[in-house]
Amino acid sequence: MLASTTSPVSAEGEVVVQRGETVTITVHLLQNGTFGDPVPDQTIEFYDQTHNTLLGKDTTNVSGIASINWTISLSFPLGPTLINATFRGNESLFLSPSTQWILLNIVSSTQIILDYEIGPFAPGDSFCLTASLFDDSNAPISNSTLIVMSENILLASSITNSSGIALISIQCNTSWANYGENIIRVIHQEDLINFYAETEESITIDIQQIATSLKVENHPNDVLLGDSLTIDINLSAGDSGISTEVRVYVDDDLFDT
């Protein structure tokens, strides 16, 4: 059996690993097939068959197990790489040669760097964030989709430009946000066509009700019956005015303006 640090797999299987990771490749040498006795003290050779490179050798232990640790360099070519473990046989023990394979899909790790407005924000506000996507050599990744999620709700998506940058605008509303802190995730999904790994970054957005102030200005204290009365009403939040409906009540009855 062959295995890697990311997940154990059977011979003829496939596993995705990132450049820079160390992969443990393990074989179990048995007599007479899968259910035979282990064979100790035999040399196993491990090859990168795709690039015709010997990765290392090991000798089976009393359990018939041999393994190597292979650190995949950051300059290693991306894409499928076929690894084989070869036993060349032992005539004196009447052991025939055998080989096992595993297909490793080598990908680049990715990194997202975020620049965004801090807030707080009110329901109905929009905020912008800039996401920059890089590979394992810190080169920008272009034409790649980034998605923004709040729990299981898709908020937005955008495609990176030639500089690896995506500009994303999100509206704050109660379909996904609660008052207080809300965690949103910016995600680059695994891309096995271009050989990029998945990554994500999270940010916290603070949603608050903004305190308002209502001020009645320029009204007389006395007015004659039958005269017209003009009242100036100023509704504001902080230093800004608010454009919205205002209801006027006279002795607890709604006055139709």
PDB file of C-alpha atoms in Angstrom, residues 58-170:
ATOM      1  CA  ASP A  58      14.642   1.938   1.853  1.00  0.00           C
ATOM      2  CA  THR A  59      14.910  -1.571   3.302  1.00  0.00           C
ATOM      3  CA  THR A  60      11.808  -3.392   4.504  1.00  0.00           C
ATOM      4  CA  ASN A  61      11.533  -3.931   8.258  1.00  0.00           C
ATOM      5  CA  VAL A  62      10.323  -7.071  10.048  1.00  0.00           C
ATOM      6  CA  SER A  63       6.771  -6.165   9.032  1.00  0.00           C
ATOM      7  CA  GLY A  64       7.779  -5.889   5.372  1.00  0.00           C
ATOM      8  CA  ILE A  65       7.355  -2.105   5.386  1.00  0.00           C
ATOM      9  CA  ALA A  66       9.639   0.399   3.653  1.00  0.00           C
ATOM     10  CA  SER A  67       9.109   4.134   3.272  1.00  0.00           C
ATOM     11  CA  ILE A  68      10.705   7.426   2.291  1.00  0.00           C
ATOM     12  CA  ASN A  69       9.904  11.050   3.047  1.00  0.00           C
ATOM     13  CA  TRP A  70       9.902  13.188  -0.090  1.00  0.00           C
ATOM     14  CA  THR A  71       9.859  16.978   0.247  1.00  0.00           C
ATOM     15  CA  ILE A  72       8.379  18.457  -2.919  1.00  0.00           C
ATOM     16  CA  SER A  73      10.394  21.525  -3.879  1.00  0.00           C
ATOM     17  CA  LEU A  74       8.702  24.826  -4.718  1.00  0.00           C
ATOM     18  CA  SER A  75      10.218  24.595  -8.203  1.00  0.00           C
ATOM     19  CA  PHE A  76       8.755  21.144  -8.912  1.00  0.00           C
ATOM     20  CA  PRO A  77       6.525  21.061 -12.030  1.00  0.00           C
ATOM     21  CA  LEU A  78       2.808  21.323 -11.355  1.00  0.00           C
ATOM     22  CA  GLY A  79       0.387  18.636 -12.468  1.00  0.00           C
ATOM     23  CA  PRO A  80       0.132  14.837 -12.308  1.00  0.00           C
ATOM     24  CA  THR A  81       3.269  12.943 -11.267  1.00  0.00           C
ATOM     25  CA  LEU A  82       3.385   9.150 -11.305  1.00  0.00           C
ATOM     26  CA  ILE A  83       5.358   7.628  -8.433  1.00  0.00           C
ATOM     27  CA  ASN A  84       6.364   3.964  -8.403  1.00  0.00           C
ATOM     28  CA  ALA A  85       7.858   1.752  -5.736  1.00  0.00           C
ATOM     29  CA  THR A  86       9.899  -1.061  -7.256  1.00  0.00           C
ATOM     30  CA  PHE A  87      11.105  -4.345  -5.778  1.00  0.00           C
ATOM     31  CA  ARG A  88      13.554  -5.974  -8.183  1.00  0.00           C
ATOM     32  CA  GLY A  89      13.071  -9.472  -6.787  1.00  0.00           C
ATOM     33  CA  ASN A  90      15.362 -11.904  -4.965  1.00  0.00           C
ATOM     34  CA  GLU A  91      16.199 -15.158  -6.760  1.00  0.00           C
ATOM     35  CA  SER A  92      17.749 -16.743  -3.677  1.00  0.00           C
ATOM     36  CA  LEU A  93      14.426 -16.350  -1.829  1.00  0.00           C
ATOM     37  CA  PHE A  94      12.413 -17.151  -4.955  1.00  0.00           C
ATOM     38  CA  LEU A  95      10.799 -13.689  -4.872  1.00  0.00           C
ATOM     39  CA  SER A  96       9.711 -12.226  -8.186  1.00  0.00           C
ATOM     40  CA  PRO A  97       9.921  -8.479  -8.981  1.00  0.00           C
ATOM     41  CA  SER A  98       6.893  -6.261  -8.285  1.00  0.00           C
ATOM     42  CA  THR A  99       5.891  -2.622  -8.621  1.00  0.00           C
ATOM     43  CA  GLN A 100       3.194  -0.380  -7.200  1.00  0.00           C
ATOM     44  CA  TRP A 101       2.115   3.068  -8.405  1.00  0.00           C
ATOM     45  CA  ILE A 102       0.459   6.160  -7.017  1.00  0.00           C
ATOM     46  CA  LEU A 103      -0.539   9.287  -8.917  1.00  0.00           C
ATOM     47  CA  LEU A 104       0.229  12.528  -7.083  1.00  0.00           C
ATOM     48  CA  ASN A 105      -1.418  15.683  -8.384  1.00  0.00           C
ATOM     49  CA  ILE A 106       1.063  18.442  -7.522  1.00  0.00           C
ATOM     50  CA  VAL A 107      -0.525  21.859  -6.947  1.00  0.00           C
ATOM     51  CA  SER A 108       0.625  25.290  -5.839  1.00  0.00           C
ATOM     52  CA  SER A 109      -0.531  26.638  -2.498  1.00  0.00           C
ATOM     53  CA  THR A 110      -2.412  29.932  -2.686  1.00  0.00           C
ATOM     54  CA  GLN A 111      -2.757  32.968  -0.456  1.00  0.00           C
ATOM     55  CA  ILE A 112      -5.438  35.659  -0.212  1.00  0.00           C
ATOM     56  CA  ILE A 113      -4.602  39.130   1.147  1.00  0.00           C
ATOM     57  CA  LEU A 114      -7.566  41.355   1.999  1.00  0.00           C
ATOM     58  CA  ASP A 115      -7.949  45.114   2.254  1.00  0.00           C
ATOM     59  CA  TYR A 116     -11.383  46.256   3.402  1.00  0.00           C
ATOM     60  CA  GLU A 117     -13.397  48.951   5.153  1.00  0.00           C
ATOM     61  CA  ILE A 118     -13.590  48.546   8.922  1.00  0.00           C
ATOM     62  CA  GLY A 119     -17.116  49.856   9.579  1.00  0.00           C
ATOM     63  CA  PRO A 120     -19.353  49.686  11.546  1.00  0.00           C
ATOM     64  CA  PHE A 121     -22.093  49.486   8.931  1.00  0.00           C
ATOM     65  CA  ALA A 122     -25.854  49.809   9.051  1.00  0.00           C
ATOM     66  CA  PRO A 123     -28.387  47.615   7.215  1.00  0.00           C
ATOM     67  CA  GLY A 124     -28.595  48.886   3.650  1.00  0.00           C
ATOM     68  CA  ASP A 125     -24.981  50.077   3.583  1.00  0.00           C
ATOM     69  CA  SER A 126     -22.519  48.686   1.054  1.00  0.00           C
ATOM     70  CA  PHE A 127     -18.857  48.096   1.720  1.00  0.00           C
ATOM     71  CA  CYS A 128     -15.977  47.232  -0.573  1.00  0.00           C
ATOM     72  CA  LEU A 129     -13.074  44.877  -0.152  1.00  0.00           C
ATOM     73  CA  THR A 130     -10.035  44.227  -2.301  1.00  0.00           C
ATOM     74  CA  ALA A 131      -8.750  40.656  -2.483  1.00  0.00           C
ATOM     75  CA  SER A 132      -5.297  39.826  -3.870  1.00  0.00           C
ATOM     76  CA  LEU A 133      -4.539  36.213  -4.829  1.00  0.00           C
ATOM     77  CA  PHE A 134      -0.978  34.809  -5.003  1.00  0.00           C
ATOM     78  CA  ASP A 135       0.656  31.438  -5.681  1.00  0.00           C
ATOM     79  CA  ASP A 136       3.493  29.752  -3.758  1.00  0.00           C
ATOM     80  CA  SER A 137       6.089  31.999  -5.442  1.00  0.00           C
ATOM     81  CA  ASN A 138       4.115  35.159  -4.520  1.00  0.00           C
ATOM     82  CA  ALA A 139       3.187  35.673  -8.175  1.00  0.00           C
ATOM     83  CA  PRO A 140      -0.337  37.041  -8.790  1.00  0.00           C
ATOM     84  CA  ILE A 141      -2.953  34.586 -10.043  1.00  0.00           C
ATOM     85  CA  SER A 142      -5.138  36.091 -12.759  1.00  0.00           C
ATOM     86  CA  ASN A 143      -8.539  35.033 -14.144  1.00  0.00           C
ATOM     87  CA  SER A 144      -9.431  33.098 -10.994  1.00  0.00           C
ATOM     88  CA  THR A 145     -12.793  33.244  -9.251  1.00  0.00           C
ATOM     89  CA  LEU A 146     -13.078  34.311  -5.613  1.00  0.00           C
ATOM     90  CA  ILE A 147     -16.349  33.828  -3.747  1.00  0.00           C
ATOM     91  CA  VAL A 148     -17.587  35.512  -0.569  1.00  0.00           C
ATOM     92  CA  MET A 149     -19.674  33.473   1.870  1.00  0.00           C
ATOM     93  CA  SER A 150     -21.537  34.128   5.091  1.00  0.00           C
ATOM     94  CA  GLU A 151     -22.055  30.666   6.554  1.00  0.00           C
ATOM     95  CA  ASN A 152     -23.741  28.886   3.605  1.00  0.00           C
ATOM     96  CA  ILE A 153     -24.974  32.039   1.860  1.00  0.00           C
ATOM     97  CA  LEU A 154     -23.171  33.250  -1.262  1.00  0.00           C
ATOM     98  CA  LEU A 155     -22.788  37.027  -0.992  1.00  0.00           C
ATOM     99  CA  ALA A 156     -20.678  37.851  -4.045  1.00  0.00           C
ATOM    100  CA  SER A 157     -18.091  36.579  -6.479  1.00  0.00           C
ATOM    101  CA  SER A 158     -15.427  38.243  -8.595  1.00  0.00           C
ATOM    102  CA  ILE A 159     -12.632  37.289 -11.008  1.00  0.00           C
ATOM    103  CA  THR A 160      -9.053  38.401 -10.404  1.00  0.00           C
ATOM    104  CA  ASN A 161      -7.458  40.710 -12.969  1.00  0.00           C
ATOM    105  CA  SER A 162      -3.978  40.458 -14.469  1.00  0.00           C
ATOM    106  CA  SER A 163      -2.539  41.708 -11.146  1.00  0.00           C
ATOM    107  CA  GLY A 164      -4.356  39.002  -9.183  1.00  0.00           C
ATOM    108  CA  ILE A 165      -6.781  41.549  -7.699  1.00  0.00           C
ATOM    109  CA  ALA A 166     -10.542  41.226  -7.349  1.00  0.00           C
ATOM    110  CA  LEU A 167     -12.765  44.141  -6.303  1.00  0.00           C
ATOM    111  CA  ILE A 168     -15.865  43.040  -4.416  1.00  0.00           C
ATOM    112  CA  SER A 169     -18.862  45.089  -3.234  1.00  0.00           C
ATOM    113  CA  ILE A 170     -21.242  43.671  -0.628  1.00  0.00           C
TER     114      ILE A 170
END
